[in-house]
Amino acid sequence: MAVDYTVIVLYLAGMLAMGWFGMRRARSKSDFLVAGRRLGPAMYSGTMAAIVLGGASTIGGVGLGYQYGLSGAWMVFTIGLGLLALSVFFSARIARLKVYTVSEMLDLRYGGRAGVISGVVMWAYTLMLAVTSTIAYATIFDVLFDMNRTLAIVLGGSIVVAYSTLGGMWSITLTDMVQFVVKTIGVLLLLLPIAVVKAGGFGAMKAKLPTSYFDPLGIGGETIFTYVLIYTFGMLIGQDIWQRVFTARGDRTAKWGGTVAGTYCLVYALAGAVIGTAAKVLYPKLGSPDDAFATIVKDELPVGVRGLVLAAALAAVMSTSSGALIACATVANNDIWSRLRGKVTSEDASGDHDEVRGNRAFILIMGIGVIGTAIALNDVVEALTVAYNLLVGGLLVPILGGLLWKRGTVQGALASVTVGGLAVIGLMAGYGILANEPVYYGLLSSLVAYVAVSLATKPTDAAVLANWRERLAGRGTPELVSEPVPAHQ
């Protein structure tokens, strides 16, 4: 394993070096939080694909392939569909808003007062997303070094916190590009063909496995529908995804670069399912489906290649972890702390060095909190389910409603976030965290509250809507977006 260890150590050292290099470019708030809004198509596509394809998509995707066959691709496939929908229908308008957070968009659209509540919900989502990614380090480092779970989480988490704190989004962007290349080589170009060959080819796989393993809908229609609700719609509204959209240097980059990234996700989904199906042929009696990735890598790959593929798994986890961490810190600082202090946030203040220092401090604080929470929690699936249920149940309706329905009001948005969020929490307590009902009924109650309260209250002020349309068209000047826009007297 000496060669494999060397590959991994060099990879981790490279991540820290990228963080140090990124620090030199992060000289303003815009640089630190959204990479100066300067990413071109190639870098934007690579980093967007890197953040959405994390440990759950890689290790979990292979595990679903092991359990269900080709239909196990649906989880990652719905992530790709969500990214495609975001890129084609919404990303250009989102990029033109020139904001930093989803809550700032809600304040701009509804005329203020939606930010803190929506910020708390988004913060909870990004925190749990970062925690689940950090927990995944334990699995990878256990395979690599037979390392204690707590030590593995501290080691992996500390590296991500270090390079994210140093250079913010510039460091994360640079590391994500490396991670994208490593994942592409490790999973698509090496592990996929080797796994199929070791399993005897597709003919042998079909002969040895039940026909259900090759049924595109074998995982079940209800499961696919739930994946669409949670992951496809989650891609449309998550702060971690929007913050990457904000890095695009123009709306064409956001649209077409995101489309390329979404298409890549569809290919990655199928690859993971095929690798998992091959693992089922090779190891029919594994204790857990999630062991399939580590087992096939450990037992079937040659020296050196094994290290690169494990680095690819590590890259997948790190890209999602760092993206969720900076999103969590951005929301905590800009949408909660700054608003509670009564401090405005504007694009014009982005040159203030104190803004960089403040956001850097928040990443460090949130990172320590994420590592501590990851050590305390054991169940990754439950934590991730809580995160996405809160996100979709509480924020999907007011965000998409604000983009698509001009009659929506701030009172309707607040009612939607509150009713949907509380409904999801209550239903998870009643039905269980992993049940489908919380997100179904939570989303429905959020929609009913949004429409009913919006229709029962005074329409959004015409001046607010006019400013909103100007910003959507890219013609407006960024306003002080954490303060309510005054209505006509």
Coordinates of C-alpha atoms in Angstrom, one line a residue:
M1 CA 0.0 0.0 0.0
A2 CA 3.0 2.3 0.1
V3 CA 2.4 3.6 -3.4
D4 CA -1.3 4.1 -2.6
Y5 CA -0.4 6.0 0.6
T6 CA 1.9 8.2 -1.4
V7 CA -0.8 9.1 -3.9
I8 CA -3.2 10.0 -1.1
V9 CA -0.7 12.1 0.9
L10 CA 0.4 14.0 -2.3
Y11 CA -3.3 14.7 -3.0
L12 CA -4.0 16.0 0.5
A13 CA -0.9 18.2 0.4
G14 CA -2.0 19.5 -3.0
M15 CA -5.4 20.5 -1.5
L16 CA -3.6 22.6 1.2
A17 CA -1.3 24.2 -1.4
M18 CA -4.4 25.2 -3.5
G19 CA -5.8 26.8 -0.4
W20 CA -2.7 28.8 0.2
F21 CA -2.7 29.9 -3.5
G22 CA -6.3 30.8 -3.4
M23 CA -5.7 33.1 -0.3
R24 CA -3.7 35.4 -2.5
R25 CA -6.7 36.0 -4.8
A26 CA -9.3 36.4 -2.1
R27 CA -8.9 40.2 -1.4
S28 CA -12.5 41.3 -1.4
K29 CA -15.9 39.9 -0.2
S30 CA -16.8 39.1 -3.7
D31 CA -13.6 37.2 -4.3
F32 CA -13.9 35.3 -1.0
L33 CA -17.6 34.3 -1.3
V34 CA -18.2 34.0 -5.0
A35 CA -14.7 33.9 -6.7
G36 CA -15.2 37.5 -7.9
R37 CA -18.0 36.3 -10.2
R38 CA -15.4 35.6 -12.8
L39 CA -15.5 31.9 -13.6
G40 CA -15.5 30.9 -17.3
P41 CA -17.4 27.9 -18.8
A42 CA -14.7 25.2 -18.2
M43 CA -13.9 26.1 -14.6
Y44 CA -17.6 26.7 -13.8
S45 CA -18.7 23.4 -15.3
G46 CA -16.0 21.4 -13.4
T47 CA -16.6 23.0 -10.1
M48 CA -20.4 22.7 -10.3
A49 CA -20.1 19.0 -11.1
A50 CA -17.7 18.6 -8.3
I51 CA -19.9 20.1 -5.6
V52 CA -23.1 18.2 -6.5
L53 CA -21.3 14.8 -6.9
G54 CA -20.2 14.1 -3.3
G55 CA -19.6 11.1 -1.2
A56 CA -23.3 10.1 -1.3
S57 CA -23.2 10.2 -5.1
T58 CA -20.0 8.2 -5.3
I59 CA -20.0 5.7 -2.4
G60 CA -23.8 5.8 -2.0
G61 CA -24.4 5.6 -5.8
V62 CA -22.3 2.5 -6.0
G63 CA -24.1 1.1 -3.0
L64 CA -27.5 1.6 -4.7
G65 CA -26.2 -0.1 -7.8
Y66 CA -25.1 -3.1 -5.6
Q67 CA -28.6 -3.2 -4.0
Y68 CA -30.9 -2.5 -7.0
G69 CA -28.8 -2.8 -10.2
L70 CA -29.0 -0.2 -12.9
S71 CA -32.1 1.5 -11.3
G72 CA -29.8 2.4 -8.5
A73 CA -28.7 5.3 -10.7
W74 CA -31.9 7.2 -10.0
M75 CA -30.7 9.1 -6.9
V76 CA -27.7 10.6 -8.7
F77 CA -29.7 10.9 -12.0
T78 CA -32.3 13.1 -10.3
I79 CA -29.5 15.3 -9.0
G80 CA -28.3 15.7 -12.6
L81 CA -31.9 16.5 -13.7
G82 CA -32.2 19.2 -11.0
L83 CA -28.9 20.8 -12.1
L84 CA -30.1 20.7 -15.7
A85 CA -33.4 22.4 -14.8
L86 CA -31.7 25.0 -12.7
S87 CA -29.2 25.8 -15.5
V88 CA -31.7 25.9 -18.4
F89 CA -34.6 27.7 -16.7
F90 CA -33.3 29.8 -13.7
S91 CA -29.5 30.2 -13.5
A92 CA -29.1 33.1 -15.9
R93 CA -31.6 35.2 -13.9
I94 CA -30.1 34.1 -10.6
A95 CA -26.6 35.1 -11.8
R96 CA -27.9 38.6 -12.9
L97 CA -29.2 39.3 -9.4
K98 CA -25.7 39.9 -8.0
V99 CA -26.5 38.7 -4.5
Y100 CA -24.7 36.4 -2.2
T101 CA -27.4 34.2 -0.7
V102 CA -30.8 32.8 -1.4
S103 CA -32.3 34.8 1.5
E104 CA -31.0 38.1 -0.1
M105 CA -32.9 37.1 -3.2
L106 CA -36.1 36.6 -1.2
D107 CA -35.7 40.0 0.5
L108 CA -35.1 41.6 -3.0
R109 CA -38.2 39.9 -4.4
Y110 CA -40.6 40.4 -1.5
G111 CA -39.4 43.7 -0.1
G112 CA -37.5 42.6 2.9
R113 CA -38.4 40.8 6.2
A114 CA -38.0 37.2 4.8
G115 CA -34.3 36.9 5.3
V116 CA -33.7 35.8 8.9
I117 CA -36.3 33.0 9.0
S118 CA -35.3 31.7 5.6
G119 CA -31.7 32.1 6.6
V120 CA -32.2 29.8 9.6
V121 CA -33.8 27.1 7.5
M122 CA -31.0 27.4 4.9
W123 CA -28.3 27.4 7.6
A124 CA -29.8 24.2 9.1
Y125 CA -29.7 22.5 5.6
T126 CA -26.1 23.5 4.8
L127 CA -24.9 22.6 8.3
M128 CA -26.3 19.1 8.0
L129 CA -25.0 18.7 4.4
A130 CA -21.5 19.6 5.6
V131 CA -21.8 17.2 8.6
T132 CA -22.8 14.3 6.4
S133 CA -19.9 14.9 4.0
T134 CA -17.5 15.1 7.0
I135 CA -18.8 11.8 8.4
A136 CA -17.9 10.1 5.2
Y137 CA -14.2 10.7 5.8
A138 CA -14.3 8.0 8.4
T139 CA -15.2 5.4 5.8
I140 CA -12.5 6.4 3.4
F141 CA -9.7 6.7 5.9
D142 CA -10.7 3.4 7.5
V143 CA -10.1 1.7 4.2
L144 CA -6.8 3.6 3.7
F145 CA -5.2 3.6 7.1
D146 CA -7.4 1.5 9.4
M147 CA -7.9 4.8 11.3
N148 CA -10.1 5.5 14.3
R149 CA -13.4 7.1 13.3
T150 CA -13.0 10.3 15.3
L151 CA -9.4 10.8 14.1
A152 CA -10.5 10.3 10.5
I153 CA -13.2 12.9 10.8
V154 CA -10.8 15.4 12.4
L155 CA -8.1 14.8 9.8
G156 CA -10.4 15.1 6.8
G157 CA -12.5 17.9 8.2
S158 CA -9.4 19.9 9.2
I159 CA -7.9 19.8 5.7
V160 CA -11.2 21.1 4.2
V161 CA -11.6 23.8 6.9
A162 CA -8.0 24.9 6.4
Y163 CA -8.1 25.5 2.7
S164 CA -11.7 26.9 2.8
T165 CA -10.7 29.4 5.5
L166 CA -7.6 30.5 3.7
G167 CA -9.0 31.4 0.4
G168 CA -12.7 31.0 0.5
M169 CA -14.4 30.3 -2.8
W170 CA -11.2 30.9 -4.8
S171 CA -9.5 28.1 -2.9
I172 CA -12.6 25.9 -3.1
T173 CA -12.8 26.5 -6.8
L174 CA -9.2 25.6 -7.5
T175 CA -9.4 22.4 -5.3
D176 CA -12.8 21.5 -6.9
M177 CA -11.2 21.6 -10.4
V178 CA -8.5 19.2 -9.3
Q179 CA -11.2 17.0 -7.6
F180 CA -13.3 17.0 -10.8
V181 CA -10.3 15.7 -12.8
V182 CA -9.4 13.1 -10.2
K183 CA -13.0 11.9 -10.0
T184 CA -13.3 11.7 -13.8
I185 CA -10.1 9.6 -14.1
G186 CA -10.6 7.5 -11.0
V187 CA -14.3 6.6 -11.3
L188 CA -15.2 6.9 -15.0
L189 CA -11.9 6.0 -16.8
L190 CA -10.4 3.5 -14.3
L191 CA -12.9 1.9 -11.9
L192 CA -15.8 1.6 -14.3
P193 CA -14.1 -0.5 -17.0
I194 CA -12.0 -2.5 -14.5
A195 CA -15.1 -3.4 -12.5
V196 CA -17.0 -4.6 -15.6
V197 CA -14.1 -6.6 -16.9
K198 CA -13.5 -8.2 -13.5
A199 CA -17.2 -9.2 -13.3
G200 CA -16.9 -11.0 -16.7
G201 CA -18.5 -8.3 -18.9
F202 CA -22.2 -7.4 -19.3
G203 CA -23.1 -10.8 -20.6
A204 CA -21.8 -12.5 -17.5
M205 CA -23.4 -9.9 -15.2
K206 CA -26.8 -10.5 -16.8
A207 CA -26.4 -14.3 -16.5
K208 CA -25.5 -14.2 -12.8
L209 CA -28.0 -11.6 -11.6
P210 CA -31.8 -11.4 -11.4
T211 CA -33.5 -9.6 -14.3
S212 CA -34.7 -6.9 -11.8
Y213 CA -31.1 -5.7 -11.7
F214 CA -31.4 -4.5 -15.3
D215 CA -34.9 -3.0 -15.0
P216 CA -34.6 0.8 -15.3
L217 CA -37.5 1.2 -12.8
G218 CA -36.6 -1.7 -10.5
I219 CA -36.0 0.6 -7.5
G220 CA -39.7 1.5 -7.5
G221 CA -41.8 4.3 -8.7
E222 CA -42.4 5.8 -5.3
T223 CA -38.7 5.9 -4.5
I224 CA -38.0 7.6 -7.8
F225 CA -40.7 10.2 -7.1
T226 CA -39.3 10.9 -3.7
Y227 CA -35.8 11.3 -5.2
V228 CA -37.3 13.9 -7.7
L229 CA -38.9 15.8 -4.8
I230 CA -35.9 15.8 -2.6
Y231 CA -32.9 16.0 -5.0
T232 CA -34.2 17.5 -8.2
F233 CA -36.1 20.3 -6.4
G234 CA -33.3 20.5 -3.8
M235 CA -30.8 21.4 -6.6
L236 CA -33.1 24.3 -7.6
I237 CA -32.9 26.1 -4.3
G238 CA -29.9 25.1 -2.2
Q239 CA -27.5 27.8 -1.0
D240 CA -24.5 25.6 -1.8
I241 CA -25.7 25.4 -5.5
W242 CA -26.7 29.0 -5.9
Q243 CA -23.4 30.2 -4.5
R244 CA -21.7 28.4 -7.4
V245 CA -24.1 30.0 -9.8
F246 CA -23.1 33.4 -8.4
T247 CA -19.5 32.6 -9.4
A248 CA -20.3 32.6 -13.2
R249 CA -18.9 35.5 -15.1
G250 CA -22.1 35.9 -17.1
D251 CA -25.5 34.4 -17.6
R252 CA -24.4 32.4 -20.7
T253 CA -21.7 30.7 -18.6
A254 CA -24.2 29.9 -15.9
K255 CA -26.7 28.4 -18.4
W256 CA -24.4 26.4 -20.7
G257 CA -21.7 25.6 -18.2
G258 CA -24.4 24.3 -15.8
T259 CA -25.9 22.3 -18.6
V260 CA -22.6 20.5 -19.3
A261 CA -22.2 19.8 -15.5
G262 CA -25.8 18.4 -15.4
T263 CA -25.1 16.1 -18.3
Y264 CA -21.9 14.9 -16.7
C265 CA -24.0 14.0 -13.6
L266 CA -26.2 11.8 -15.7
V267 CA -23.2 9.9 -17.0
Y268 CA -21.7 9.6 -13.5
A269 CA -25.0 8.2 -12.2
L270 CA -25.0 5.4 -14.7
A271 CA -21.4 4.7 -14.0
G272 CA -21.9 4.3 -10.3
A273 CA -24.9 1.9 -10.8
V274 CA -22.9 -0.2 -13.2
I275 CA -19.9 -0.4 -10.8
G276 CA -22.3 -1.4 -8.0
T277 CA -23.9 -4.1 -10.2
A278 CA -20.5 -5.5 -11.0
A279 CA -19.6 -5.6 -7.3
K280 CA -22.8 -7.6 -6.7
V281 CA -21.5 -10.3 -9.1
L282 CA -18.0 -10.3 -7.5
Y283 CA -19.2 -10.0 -3.8
P284 CA -22.8 -11.2 -3.5
K285 CA -22.9 -11.3 0.3
L286 CA -21.5 -8.0 1.5
G287 CA -22.7 -6.9 5.0
S288 CA -23.8 -3.5 3.7
P289 CA -24.4 -2.1 0.1
D290 CA -22.3 0.9 1.1
D291 CA -19.3 -1.4 1.5
A292 CA -19.3 -2.2 -2.2
F293 CA -17.2 0.8 -3.3
A294 CA -14.4 0.2 -0.8
T295 CA -14.4 -3.5 -1.3
I296 CA -14.1 -3.5 -5.1
V297 CA -11.4 -0.8 -4.9
K298 CA -9.4 -2.6 -2.2
D299 CA -9.6 -6.1 -3.8
E300 CA -9.7 -5.6 -7.5
L301 CA -7.6 -2.6 -8.4
P302 CA -3.8 -2.7 -8.9
V303 CA -1.4 -0.7 -6.8
G304 CA -1.3 3.0 -7.6
V305 CA -4.6 2.8 -9.4
R306 CA -6.2 1.9 -6.1
G307 CA -4.7 5.0 -4.5
L308 CA -6.0 7.2 -7.3
V309 CA -9.5 5.8 -7.1
L310 CA -9.5 6.2 -3.3
A311 CA -8.3 9.8 -3.9
A312 CA -11.3 10.2 -6.2
A313 CA -13.7 9.1 -3.4
L314 CA -11.9 11.5 -1.1
A315 CA -12.2 14.3 -3.8
A316 CA -16.0 13.6 -4.0
V317 CA -16.4 14.0 -0.3
M318 CA -14.2 17.1 0.0
S319 CA -15.8 19.0 -2.9
T320 CA -19.3 18.7 -1.3
S321 CA -18.0 19.3 2.2
S322 CA -16.2 22.5 1.3
G323 CA -19.1 23.8 -0.8
A324 CA -21.5 23.1 2.1
L325 CA -19.2 24.7 4.6
I326 CA -18.7 28.0 2.8
A327 CA -22.5 28.1 2.2
C328 CA -23.2 27.5 5.8
A329 CA -20.8 30.2 6.9
T330 CA -22.1 32.7 4.3
V331 CA -25.7 32.2 5.5
A332 CA -24.7 32.4 9.2
N333 CA -22.8 35.6 8.7
N334 CA -24.8 37.4 6.0
D335 CA -28.3 36.2 6.7
I336 CA -28.4 35.7 10.4
W337 CA -25.6 37.4 12.3
S338 CA -25.4 40.6 10.2
R339 CA -29.1 41.0 10.1
L340 CA -29.5 40.6 13.9
R341 CA -26.8 43.2 14.3
G342 CA -28.7 45.5 11.9
K343 CA -25.7 45.6 9.5
V344 CA -26.4 46.0 5.8
T345 CA -24.7 43.9 3.1
S346 CA -24.1 45.4 -0.3
E347 CA -22.1 44.6 -3.4
D348 CA -20.5 48.0 -3.1
A349 CA -18.9 47.1 0.3
S350 CA -17.2 44.1 -1.2
G351 CA -13.8 45.8 -1.2
D352 CA -13.8 46.1 2.6
H353 CA -11.0 43.9 4.0
D354 CA -13.0 43.4 7.2
E355 CA -15.7 41.6 5.2
V356 CA -13.1 39.0 4.1
R357 CA -11.8 38.7 7.7
G358 CA -15.3 38.3 9.1
N359 CA -16.3 35.7 6.6
R360 CA -13.0 33.8 7.1
A361 CA -13.7 33.7 10.9
F362 CA -17.2 32.4 10.2
I363 CA -15.9 29.5 8.0
L364 CA -13.4 28.6 10.8
I365 CA -16.2 28.7 13.5
M366 CA -18.7 26.7 11.4
G367 CA -16.0 24.3 10.4
I368 CA -15.2 23.5 14.0
G369 CA -18.9 23.1 14.7
V370 CA -19.3 20.7 11.7
I371 CA -16.4 18.5 12.8
G372 CA -17.8 18.3 16.4
T373 CA -21.3 17.5 15.1
A374 CA -20.0 14.8 12.7
I375 CA -18.1 13.1 15.6
A376 CA -21.3 13.1 17.7
L377 CA -23.6 11.7 14.9
N378 CA -23.5 8.2 13.3
D379 CA -26.4 8.0 10.8
V380 CA -25.5 9.8 7.6
V381 CA -28.7 9.0 5.8
E382 CA -30.9 10.4 8.6
A383 CA -28.9 13.6 8.8
L384 CA -29.1 14.1 5.0
T385 CA -32.8 13.3 4.9
V386 CA -33.5 15.9 7.7
A387 CA -31.5 18.5 5.7
Y388 CA -33.3 18.0 2.4
N389 CA -36.7 17.7 4.0
L390 CA -36.3 21.0 5.7
L391 CA -34.9 22.6 2.5
V392 CA -37.7 21.4 0.2
G393 CA -40.5 21.6 2.6
G394 CA -39.7 25.0 3.9
L395 CA -38.1 27.0 1.0
L396 CA -39.0 25.5 -2.3
V397 CA -42.4 27.1 -2.6
P398 CA -41.4 30.7 -1.6
I399 CA -38.3 30.6 -3.8
L400 CA -39.9 29.3 -7.0
G401 CA -43.1 31.3 -6.2
G402 CA -41.0 34.4 -6.1
L403 CA -39.4 33.6 -9.5
L404 CA -42.6 32.5 -11.2
W405 CA -45.6 34.2 -9.6
K406 CA -45.8 38.0 -9.2
R407 CA -48.8 37.9 -6.9
G408 CA -46.7 36.2 -4.1
T409 CA -46.2 38.4 -1.1
V410 CA -43.8 38.6 1.8
Q411 CA -46.5 37.5 4.2
G412 CA -47.2 34.5 2.0
A413 CA -43.5 33.7 1.8
L414 CA -43.1 33.9 5.6
A415 CA -46.2 31.7 6.1
S416 CA -44.9 29.2 3.6
V417 CA -41.5 28.9 5.3
T418 CA -43.0 28.6 8.7
V419 CA -45.9 26.2 8.0
G420 CA -43.8 24.0 5.7
G421 CA -40.8 23.8 8.1
L422 CA -43.0 23.1 11.1
A423 CA -45.0 20.5 9.2
V424 CA -41.9 18.7 8.1
I425 CA -40.5 18.6 11.6
G426 CA -43.8 17.4 13.1
L427 CA -44.3 14.8 10.4
M428 CA -40.7 13.5 10.8
A429 CA -41.4 13.1 14.5
G430 CA -44.7 11.2 13.8
Y431 CA -43.8 9.1 10.7
G432 CA -40.1 8.7 11.2
I433 CA -37.2 10.6 9.7
L434 CA -36.8 8.3 6.7
A435 CA -40.5 8.2 5.8
N436 CA -41.7 9.8 2.5
E437 CA -44.8 11.5 4.1
P438 CA -43.0 14.4 5.7
V439 CA -41.7 15.9 2.5
Y440 CA -45.0 15.1 0.6
Y441 CA -47.3 16.8 3.1
G442 CA -44.8 19.4 4.2
L443 CA -44.5 20.6 0.6
L444 CA -48.2 20.6 0.1
S445 CA -48.9 22.6 3.3
S446 CA -46.2 25.1 2.3
L447 CA -47.9 25.6 -1.1
V448 CA -51.3 26.0 0.4
A449 CA -50.1 28.6 3.0
Y450 CA -48.2 30.5 0.3
V451 CA -51.1 30.8 -2.1
A452 CA -53.8 31.4 0.6
V453 CA -51.9 34.1 2.5
S454 CA -50.5 35.8 -0.6
L455 CA -54.1 36.1 -2.0
A456 CA -55.4 37.4 1.3
T457 CA -52.8 40.1 1.7
K458 CA -51.9 43.3 -0.2
P459 CA -49.9 42.7 -3.4
T460 CA -46.2 43.4 -3.3
D461 CA -45.4 47.1 -3.8
A462 CA -45.0 48.1 -7.5
A463 CA -41.7 49.7 -6.8
V464 CA -40.3 46.5 -5.2
L465 CA -41.4 44.5 -8.2
A466 CA -40.0 47.1 -10.6
N467 CA -36.6 46.9 -8.9
W468 CA -36.8 43.1 -8.9
R469 CA -37.5 43.0 -12.7
E470 CA -34.6 45.4 -13.3
R471 CA -32.2 43.2 -11.3
L472 CA -33.5 40.0 -13.1
A473 CA -32.7 41.7 -16.4
G474 CA -29.2 42.6 -15.2
R475 CA -29.9 46.3 -15.5
G476 CA -30.4 47.2 -11.8
T477 CA -27.6 48.4 -9.5
P478 CA -27.1 46.1 -6.4
E479 CA -29.0 47.6 -3.5
L480 CA -28.5 47.2 0.2
V481 CA -30.2 43.8 0.2
S482 CA -30.5 43.0 3.9
E483 CA -32.8 46.0 4.5
P484 CA -36.5 46.1 3.5
V485 CA -37.2 48.1 0.4
P486 CA -39.5 51.0 1.5
A487 CA -43.0 50.9 0.1
H488 CA -44.8 53.9 -1.5
Q489 CA -46.5 56.0 1.0

